[in-house]
Amino acid sequence: MIREAIVKLVHKENLTYEMAEGAMDEIMGGKADPIQISAFLTAMTMKGETIEEITACANGMRKHGIHMEHDKDVLEIVGTGGDKSNSFNISTTASLVISAGGVAVAKHGNRAASSKSGAADCLEALGVKIDLEPEKNKEVLEKLGICFLFAQKYHMSMKYVAPVRKMLGIRTIFNILGPLTNPAAATMQVMGVYEEALVRPMAEVLSNLGVKRGMVVYGQDCLDEISLSAPTSVCEIKDGTFGEYVITPEEFGMTRCTKEELVGGTPQENAEITKEILAGKKGPARDAVVLNAAAALHVAKEIPMQDAVKLAEELIDSGKAQKKLEEFVSLTNKLAEKE
């Protein structure tokens, strides 16, 4: 299947759903050699991926991943990365606020790729045990309403692709597949993308993959999250319908900052920023977390964005988000000792 797919892609022809899923099935199943994987990824990048191809590849990748069974309506908040902003771990910090608001969060992430600190690095620096087995993560989700799904633990077939991606050194479809392959199959999602052209297409892909309510966002100063330093383009998903609009920090009483004010550093430095925000420190970093957490609360609770911003602020100021982190650290460490 992958050989036929490469021929079509080289001639700038779109793949059918079946052909794209079949090619990904061969890649993730270890049946394609590195040269074929390289040709497939490069040719698809040069042609440009269609909504159908991305959906098919995501499903092909999901088939080879480990699924975490659960009985909750879960939300994912994640960015594609690749925006070169080196911001601190905004969505990771926001996930603690969201969970404190009673929304179950299954955060899927990895170690850093394009920055110094990925979600896994930051949570580890905060004291969370990041590599629990699926059964233990299910227990954490049920008890706390939050869990972390370490990509390396759930998508072990990526070992066939990782060396090729590293050698290629270009953006490929895998830059956007990570946020589309949550092992808990989230039905609600806030997803940041690294370029504006992806906003509407990725919303359609998420809907195809079973997301009922969600937002795809692009900070117009090249951020893969809601920006505090520029307008943000949004495509909102509501049960198969899509609404596109633009939001600004000023609409929610926020003062714009520069991108530099949100720059992070090492995992330890980013963990310190997270702790300061949850302890009540005011400033641009807190506002960025509030805005992004509010988007998820708006999606999950179906409340106006203005109300969601107030709720996010209350969850921080009341200490509930800080308590959620403490419980998360405590329970994951306790369960890790039993493994």
PDB file of N, CA and C in Angstrom, residues 5 7 16 29 33 64 75 84 92 96 106 108 117 133 135 156 161 163 168 183 199 214 260 271-273 291 300:
ATOM      1  N   ALA A   5       0.951   4.521  -2.547  1.00  0.00           N
ATOM      2  CA  ALA A   5       0.686   5.853  -1.987  1.00  0.00           C
ATOM      3  C   ALA A   5       1.790   6.831  -2.364  1.00  0.00           C
ATOM      4  N   VAL A   7       3.725   6.784  -4.996  1.00  0.00           N
ATOM      5  CA  VAL A   7       3.592   7.119  -6.427  1.00  0.00           C
ATOM      6  C   VAL A   7       2.553   8.220  -6.617  1.00  0.00           C
ATOM      7  N   THR A  16      -6.857   8.327  -1.269  1.00  0.00           N
ATOM      8  CA  THR A  16      -8.160   7.982  -0.711  1.00  0.00           C
ATOM      9  C   THR A  16      -7.975   7.722   0.781  1.00  0.00           C
ATOM     10  N   GLY A  29       3.093  -0.418  11.805  1.00  0.00           N
ATOM     11  CA  GLY A  29       3.215  -1.852  12.046  1.00  0.00           C
ATOM     12  C   GLY A  29       4.610  -2.382  11.778  1.00  0.00           C
ATOM     13  N   ASP A  33      10.010   0.204   5.215  1.00  0.00           N
ATOM     14  CA  ASP A  33      11.402   0.476   5.589  1.00  0.00           C
ATOM     15  C   ASP A  33      11.637   1.989   5.673  1.00  0.00           C
ATOM     16  N   HIS A  64      -2.607   1.432  16.342  1.00  0.00           N
ATOM     17  CA  HIS A  64      -1.380   0.809  16.849  1.00  0.00           C
ATOM     18  C   HIS A  64      -0.989   1.323  18.235  1.00  0.00           C
ATOM     19  N   LEU A  75     -11.583  15.783  28.380  1.00  0.00           N
ATOM     20  CA  LEU A  75     -11.121  16.898  27.558  1.00  0.00           C
ATOM     21  C   LEU A  75      -9.606  16.826  27.402  1.00  0.00           C
ATOM     22  N   LYS A  84       8.011  27.775  17.727  1.00  0.00           N
ATOM     23  CA  LYS A  84       9.314  28.404  18.028  1.00  0.00           C
ATOM     24  C   LYS A  84       9.211  29.559  19.034  1.00  0.00           C
ATOM     25  N   THR A  92      -0.279  22.950  29.906  1.00  0.00           N
ATOM     26  CA  THR A  92      -0.080  22.014  31.022  1.00  0.00           C
ATOM     27  C   THR A  92      -0.565  22.644  32.327  1.00  0.00           C
ATOM     28  N   LEU A  96      -4.500  21.931  34.917  1.00  0.00           N
ATOM     29  CA  LEU A  96      -4.738  21.817  36.360  1.00  0.00           C
ATOM     30  C   LEU A  96      -5.898  22.709  36.793  1.00  0.00           C
ATOM     31  N   ALA A 106      -7.688  14.473  30.274  1.00  0.00           N
ATOM     32  CA  ALA A 106      -6.699  13.437  29.950  1.00  0.00           C
ATOM     33  C   ALA A 106      -5.646  14.114  29.085  1.00  0.00           C
ATOM     34  N   HIS A 108      -2.434  14.413  27.085  1.00  0.00           N
ATOM     35  CA  HIS A 108      -1.543  13.535  26.322  1.00  0.00           C
ATOM     36  C   HIS A 108      -0.341  14.364  25.896  1.00  0.00           C
ATOM     37  N   SER A 117      11.216  22.435  27.181  1.00  0.00           N
ATOM     38  CA  SER A 117      10.391  21.728  28.162  1.00  0.00           C
ATOM     39  C   SER A 117       9.039  21.347  27.584  1.00  0.00           C
ATOM     40  N   GLU A 133       1.224   2.972  34.333  1.00  0.00           N
ATOM     41  CA  GLU A 133       0.531   2.054  33.429  1.00  0.00           C
ATOM     42  C   GLU A 133      -0.910   2.534  33.231  1.00  0.00           C
ATOM     43  N   GLU A 135      -3.841   1.209  33.603  1.00  0.00           N
ATOM     44  CA  GLU A 135      -4.780   0.928  34.702  1.00  0.00           C
ATOM     45  C   GLU A 135      -4.619   1.921  35.854  1.00  0.00           C
ATOM     46  N   MET A 156       4.086   3.235  21.196  1.00  0.00           N
ATOM     47  CA  MET A 156       5.414   2.634  21.070  1.00  0.00           C
ATOM     48  C   MET A 156       5.810   2.372  19.615  1.00  0.00           C
ATOM     49  N   VAL A 161       9.286   5.459  13.335  1.00  0.00           N
ATOM     50  CA  VAL A 161       9.240   6.749  12.637  1.00  0.00           C
ATOM     51  C   VAL A 161      10.251   7.755  13.179  1.00  0.00           C
ATOM     52  N   PRO A 163      13.446   7.886  14.142  1.00  0.00           N
ATOM     53  CA  PRO A 163      14.757   8.130  13.515  1.00  0.00           C
ATOM     54  C   PRO A 163      14.647   8.825  12.161  1.00  0.00           C
ATOM     55  N   LEU A 168      15.209  13.641   8.724  1.00  0.00           N
ATOM     56  CA  LEU A 168      14.599  14.552   7.745  1.00  0.00           C
ATOM     57  C   LEU A 168      14.716  16.005   8.197  1.00  0.00           C
ATOM     58  N   PRO A 183      -4.849   8.777  23.718  1.00  0.00           N
ATOM     59  CA  PRO A 183      -5.206   7.390  24.036  1.00  0.00           C
ATOM     60  C   PRO A 183      -6.535   7.242  24.776  1.00  0.00           C
ATOM     61  N   VAL A 199      -6.265  26.032  10.943  1.00  0.00           N
ATOM     62  CA  VAL A 199      -7.328  26.203  11.943  1.00  0.00           C
ATOM     63  C   VAL A 199      -8.620  25.481  11.544  1.00  0.00           C
ATOM     64  N   GLY A 214     -15.307  21.574  20.798  1.00  0.00           N
ATOM     65  CA  GLY A 214     -13.893  21.916  20.878  1.00  0.00           C
ATOM     66  C   GLY A 214     -13.571  23.231  20.211  1.00  0.00           C
ATOM     67  N   GLU A 260       7.872  37.818  24.618  1.00  0.00           N
ATOM     68  CA  GLU A 260       9.043  37.576  25.469  1.00  0.00           C
ATOM     69  C   GLU A 260       8.663  37.412  26.950  1.00  0.00           C
ATOM     70  N   ALA A 271       8.386  24.748  35.761  1.00  0.00           N
ATOM     71  CA  ALA A 271       7.638  24.242  36.913  1.00  0.00           C
ATOM     72  C   ALA A 271       7.488  25.339  37.967  1.00  0.00           C
ATOM     73  N   GLU A 272       8.525  26.138  38.129  1.00  0.00           N
ATOM     74  CA  GLU A 272       8.478  27.240  39.095  1.00  0.00           C
ATOM     75  C   GLU A 272       7.447  28.281  38.666  1.00  0.00           C
ATOM     76  N   ILE A 273       7.380  28.569  37.358  1.00  0.00           N
ATOM     77  CA  ILE A 273       6.371  29.513  36.849  1.00  0.00           C
ATOM     78  C   ILE A 273       4.974  28.981  37.148  1.00  0.00           C
ATOM     79  N   LEU A 291      -6.716  32.588  30.149  1.00  0.00           N
ATOM     80  CA  LEU A 291      -7.377  32.617  28.839  1.00  0.00           C
ATOM     81  C   LEU A 291      -7.507  31.228  28.235  1.00  0.00           C
ATOM     82  N   ALA A 300     -16.279  22.827  27.607  1.00  0.00           N
ATOM     83  CA  ALA A 300     -16.793  21.710  28.407  1.00  0.00           C
ATOM     84  C   ALA A 300     -18.104  22.020  29.118  1.00  0.00           C
TER      85      ALA A 300
END
